[in-house]
Structures are given as C-alpha cells and as structure tokens.
Amino acid sequence: MLTKTAVNEALHIIEGMYPEAECELIHSNPFELLIAVVLSAQCTDSLVNKVTPNLFTKYHAPRDFVAVEQEELEQDIRSIGLYRNKAKNIKKLSMSLIEQFDGEVPQTREELMSLAGVGRKTANVVASVAFGTPAIAVDTHVERVSKRLGICRWKDNVREVEETLMKKVPKEKWADTHHRLIFFGRYHCKAKDPQCSICPLLDMCREGKKRMRQQEVKHG
DNA sequence: AACTCGGGGCA
DNA sequence: TGCCCAGAGTT
C-alpha cells in the first residue's frame, strides 16, 4: 500500500501529465446535472453532451419526464445506448423527486442513492459538483488506477477504494483527484494495454513493475 | 458474484 | 466490421 506521501507525489506527477481539465457534463442546474450523470452510466461524457442540449430544451423539470411517454423519452436518448433502462429510471427518479423531495434534487448522498439509476458514483458526482459536498466519485478508471498503483488493496470494493482515497488525499484535492485519475486511467493506465513502459509512475507502481518483469520474461 | 442492458467510436 | 468502452439493477 502506498503511503499518503507517495499518493500525493503520484497525483502531482499525473497533474503534470494532463494540464487541462476533464470533459464535463453540460448542465445549468442540479436537476440537469442529475439527469446528465444518470445518462452517463456506461458511456462517455462527450456522448451524453450530444443529447442533453436538445433534451433540456424539451424537459425542464421532473414533471416533464413524468408526463412523457416512456417510448418517446427512449427515442430522445437512444443514441447513448442502454436507453430503455435509463428512460425508465429517469421517469421513476422524477416521480420520486416530486413525491419525496418537493420536486427538488436532494443534497445528501444517502437520499440521492435512494433514487432510481443513482448509485454510489452518481450520487458522489452530484453531491460534490452540484452541492459542494466533499466526495470522491469512484468509477472504473479511479478503481483500476488505485489498485494498480497500490493506493488501495486489490480486493477492496468500491466503498473501500473510496474510503482509502479519502484517507490518503487532502480534502481540498478530492475533486481534482477524481478528474486526474479518470484522465490518467482513460488515456494512459488503460484497462487493456496500459502504457507502463513510458509511464512516469513506473518506479512507484506495483502492478507496472510486475507487468514489465512479465514482458521481459516473455521476450527473452 | 455474475449477468444484463446497447448504443457510438475507432482500428 | 468486430472489438472496446463504461454503472446500476437484478438474480
């Protein structure tokens, strides 16, 4: 397991690799953010950003999603994939907002996670981006990178990865950490074909060094 | 713990 | 044209 100091050193190096910020979901209020993040499950932010401008021109509040036919909403979001589940969840979620939260987006992670289509990652993104609640949203990139580097343990579940990151990263850097690790995971420490041989973190990376040793054996 | 949902993007 | 991407719900 990497120490607090080593983790912050790693984050600093990653920061140097990617000066610009992560692509973010287009939204202008907490409700639009919530919808956009629910839509973004299993697809990229840029893909979601292609449908949300039209979507938010047509739908402005929970009641608009409740009123529309499921099939029509499915067509409005069809291009992002998994559209039946997502349309169903958005209609259900919108009804919950009206019935339980006076039509507003709740601010706590527990309340957010009670909504259809909102899991731990989505709840953390909404809580932190819309309401400034300190949180680290752990997606597959953050999880994979944290495990390879040895920030957390291999067997940790998402909650444990999140808790370990919160312990090892200063609170004021949580939001930035999320973006940096996603960027690093998507473009460099990829799930398949990670770029270990040119990685500036190789010296401190347990998995990277292991992979390099395996390559040496393979290629004589 | 494994399975399902489903398009777009890119080699 | 087939592989790769990327969470939440269900069983």
Coordinates of C-alpha atoms (C1' of nucleotides) in Angstrom, one line a residue:
Chain A
M1 CA 0.0 0.0 0.0
L2 CA 1.3 3.4 -1.0
T3 CA 1.8 5.9 1.8
K4 CA 0.0 9.2 2.0
T5 CA 3.1 11.0 0.8
A6 CA 3.6 8.6 -2.1
V7 CA 0.0 9.0 -3.2
N8 CA 0.3 12.8 -3.2
E9 CA 3.5 12.5 -5.1
A10 CA 1.8 10.3 -7.7
L11 CA -1.1 12.8 -8.1
H12 CA 1.4 15.6 -8.5
I13 CA 3.1 13.7 -11.4
I14 CA -0.3 12.9 -13.0
E15 CA -1.2 16.6 -12.7
G16 CA 1.8 17.4 -14.8
M17 CA 0.7 14.9 -17.5
Y18 CA -2.7 16.4 -18.1
P19 CA -2.8 20.2 -17.7
E20 CA -6.3 20.7 -19.0
A21 CA -9.5 19.6 -17.1
E22 CA -11.6 16.6 -17.8
C23 CA -14.5 16.9 -20.2
E24 CA -17.6 17.7 -18.1
L25 CA -21.2 17.1 -18.5
I26 CA -23.2 20.1 -19.8
H27 CA -25.8 21.3 -17.2
S28 CA -27.1 24.5 -15.8
N29 CA -28.7 23.4 -12.5
P30 CA -28.7 20.4 -10.1
F31 CA -31.6 18.7 -11.8
E32 CA -30.0 18.8 -15.2
L33 CA -26.7 17.6 -13.7
L34 CA -28.5 14.7 -12.0
I35 CA -30.1 13.6 -15.3
A36 CA -26.9 14.0 -17.2
V37 CA -24.9 11.9 -14.7
V38 CA -27.6 9.2 -14.8
L39 CA -27.4 9.2 -18.6
S40 CA -23.6 8.9 -18.5
A41 CA -23.5 5.5 -16.9
Q42 CA -21.5 3.2 -19.2
C43 CA -20.9 5.8 -21.8
T44 CA -18.7 8.9 -22.2
D45 CA -19.5 12.4 -21.1
S46 CA -19.0 13.7 -24.7
L47 CA -21.7 11.3 -25.9
V48 CA -24.1 12.5 -23.3
N49 CA -23.3 16.1 -24.2
K50 CA -24.6 15.4 -27.6
V51 CA -28.1 14.7 -26.4
T52 CA -28.5 16.9 -23.4
P53 CA -28.8 20.3 -25.1
N54 CA -31.9 19.1 -27.0
L55 CA -33.1 17.1 -24.0
F56 CA -33.0 20.1 -21.7
T57 CA -34.8 22.3 -24.2
K58 CA -37.6 19.8 -24.2
Y59 CA -37.6 18.8 -20.5
H60 CA -37.1 21.3 -17.7
A61 CA -38.4 19.7 -14.5
P62 CA -39.3 16.4 -13.0
R63 CA -42.9 16.7 -14.1
D64 CA -41.9 16.9 -17.8
F65 CA -40.2 13.5 -17.6
V66 CA -43.2 12.1 -15.7
A67 CA -45.6 13.3 -18.3
V68 CA -43.8 12.0 -21.4
E69 CA -44.4 8.5 -22.7
Q70 CA -41.6 6.1 -22.0
E71 CA -41.2 5.3 -25.7
E72 CA -40.8 8.9 -26.6
L73 CA -38.2 9.5 -23.9
E74 CA -36.3 6.4 -25.1
Q75 CA -36.1 7.9 -28.6
D76 CA -34.8 11.2 -27.2
I77 CA -31.9 9.4 -25.6
R78 CA -31.5 6.4 -27.9
S79 CA -28.1 7.4 -29.3
I80 CA -26.3 6.9 -25.9
G81 CA -27.2 3.3 -25.5
L82 CA -28.9 1.4 -22.7
Y83 CA -31.8 3.8 -23.3
R84 CA -34.6 1.6 -22.1
N85 CA -33.2 1.3 -18.6
K86 CA -32.2 4.9 -18.5
A87 CA -35.6 6.2 -19.7
K88 CA -37.3 4.0 -17.1
N89 CA -35.0 5.2 -14.3
I90 CA -35.4 8.8 -15.2
K91 CA -39.2 8.6 -15.2
K92 CA -39.1 6.8 -11.9
L93 CA -36.5 9.1 -10.4
S94 CA -38.5 12.2 -11.5
M95 CA -41.6 10.8 -9.7
S96 CA -39.6 10.2 -6.6
L97 CA -38.3 13.8 -6.7
I98 CA -41.9 15.1 -6.8
E99 CA -43.3 12.7 -4.2
Q100 CA -40.5 12.7 -1.7
F101 CA -38.4 15.8 -2.2
D102 CA -40.8 18.5 -3.1
G103 CA -39.6 18.5 -6.7
E104 CA -36.0 19.4 -5.7
V105 CA -32.8 17.4 -6.0
P106 CA -31.8 16.1 -2.6
Q107 CA -28.4 17.0 -1.3
T108 CA -27.2 14.1 0.7
R109 CA -25.6 11.0 -0.8
E110 CA -28.0 8.7 1.0
E111 CA -31.0 10.5 -0.4
L112 CA -29.5 10.6 -3.9
M113 CA -28.7 6.9 -3.8
S114 CA -32.3 6.1 -3.0
L115 CA -33.3 7.4 -6.5
A116 CA -33.6 5.0 -9.5
G117 CA -30.5 4.9 -11.6
V118 CA -28.4 6.6 -8.9
G119 CA -25.6 4.5 -7.4
R120 CA -22.6 5.5 -5.3
K121 CA -20.6 7.0 -8.1
T122 CA -23.5 9.1 -9.5
A123 CA -24.5 10.3 -6.0
N124 CA -21.0 11.4 -5.3
V125 CA -20.7 13.3 -8.5
V126 CA -24.0 15.2 -8.0
A127 CA -23.3 15.8 -4.3
S128 CA -19.8 17.2 -5.0
V129 CA -20.4 19.1 -8.2
A130 CA -23.9 20.5 -7.5
F131 CA -23.8 21.0 -3.8
G132 CA -20.1 21.2 -2.9
T133 CA -20.1 18.2 -0.6
P134 CA -16.6 16.8 -0.4
A135 CA -16.6 13.4 -2.1
I136 CA -14.5 11.2 -4.4
A137 CA -16.6 9.6 -7.1
V138 CA -15.0 6.2 -7.8
D139 CA -15.6 4.9 -11.3
T140 CA -13.9 2.1 -13.1
H141 CA -10.9 4.2 -14.0
V142 CA -10.3 5.5 -10.5
E143 CA -10.7 2.0 -9.1
R144 CA -8.3 0.4 -11.6
V145 CA -5.7 3.0 -11.2
S146 CA -5.9 3.0 -7.4
K147 CA -5.5 -0.8 -7.4
R148 CA -2.6 -0.9 -9.9
L149 CA -0.6 1.8 -8.2
G150 CA -1.2 0.3 -4.8
I151 CA -3.1 3.2 -3.3
C152 CA -5.6 0.6 -2.1
R153 CA -5.8 -3.2 -1.9
W154 CA -6.8 -5.4 -4.9
K155 CA -9.7 -7.0 -3.1
D156 CA -11.2 -3.7 -2.0
N157 CA -14.8 -3.0 -3.1
V158 CA -15.8 0.5 -4.4
R159 CA -16.6 1.7 -1.0
E160 CA -13.3 0.7 0.4
V161 CA -11.4 2.3 -2.5
E162 CA -13.3 5.5 -1.8
E163 CA -12.6 5.4 1.9
T164 CA -8.9 4.8 1.3
L165 CA -8.6 7.7 -1.2
M166 CA -10.4 10.0 1.3
K167 CA -7.9 9.0 4.0
K168 CA -4.8 9.5 1.8
V169 CA -5.8 12.6 -0.2
P170 CA -6.3 16.0 1.5
K171 CA -9.9 17.1 1.3
E172 CA -9.4 20.2 -0.8
K173 CA -7.9 18.0 -3.5
W174 CA -10.7 15.4 -3.7
A175 CA -12.5 16.8 -6.7
D176 CA -9.3 17.3 -8.6
T177 CA -8.1 13.8 -7.7
H178 CA -11.2 12.4 -9.3
H179 CA -10.6 14.2 -12.6
R180 CA -6.9 13.4 -12.7
L181 CA -7.3 9.7 -12.0
I182 CA -10.0 9.4 -14.7
F183 CA -7.8 11.1 -17.2
F184 CA -4.8 9.0 -16.3
G185 CA -6.9 5.8 -16.4
R186 CA -8.6 6.6 -19.7
Y187 CA -5.6 7.7 -21.8
H188 CA -2.6 6.1 -20.1
C189 CA -3.3 3.5 -17.5
K190 CA -5.9 1.8 -19.7
A191 CA -7.7 -1.3 -18.8
K192 CA -6.2 -3.2 -21.7
D193 CA -2.7 -2.2 -23.0
P194 CA -1.6 0.1 -20.2
Q195 CA 1.4 2.2 -21.2
C196 CA 3.7 1.1 -18.5
S197 CA 7.0 1.3 -20.4
I198 CA 6.6 5.1 -20.8
C199 CA 4.8 5.7 -17.5
P200 CA 6.3 8.4 -15.2
L201 CA 4.8 6.5 -12.2
L202 CA 6.5 3.2 -13.0
D203 CA 9.0 3.5 -10.2
M204 CA 6.3 3.6 -7.6
C205 CA 3.8 1.3 -9.3
R206 CA 3.5 -2.2 -8.0
E207 CA 1.5 -3.5 -11.0
G208 CA 3.5 -1.7 -13.6
K209 CA 6.8 -3.2 -12.4
K210 CA 5.2 -6.6 -12.3
R211 CA 4.0 -6.2 -15.9
M212 CA 7.4 -5.0 -17.1
R213 CA 9.0 -8.1 -15.5
Q214 CA 6.5 -10.3 -17.2
Q215 CA 7.2 -8.7 -20.5
E216 CA 11.0 -9.2 -20.1
V217 CA 10.4 -12.9 -19.5
K218 CA 8.1 -13.2 -22.5
H219 CA 10.5 -11.5 -24.9
G220 CA 13.6 -13.3 -23.6
Chain B
dA1 C1' -20.5 -12.8 -7.9
dA2 C1' -22.2 -13.0 -12.4
dC3 C1' -25.2 -11.2 -15.7
dT4 C1' -27.8 -7.7 -18.4
dC5 C1' -28.7 -3.6 -20.8
dG6 C1' -27.0 -1.1 -26.2
dG7 C1' -25.6 2.4 -28.5
dG8 C1' -21.2 5.2 -30.6
dG9 C1' -16.3 5.2 -31.8
dC10 C1' -12.5 3.5 -33.7
dA11 C1' -8.9 0.1 -35.8
Chain C
dT1 C1' -16.9 -5.0 -39.1
dG2 C1' -15.9 -6.6 -34.9
dC3 C1' -13.9 -5.2 -30.7
dC4 C1' -13.8 -1.8 -26.9
dC5 C1' -15.9 1.5 -23.9
dA6 C1' -18.3 2.1 -19.1
dG7 C1' -22.6 1.8 -13.7
dA8 C1' -26.6 0.3 -11.7
dG9 C1' -30.1 -3.1 -11.0
dT10 C1' -31.4 -7.9 -10.8
dT11 C1' -30.9 -12.7 -9.7

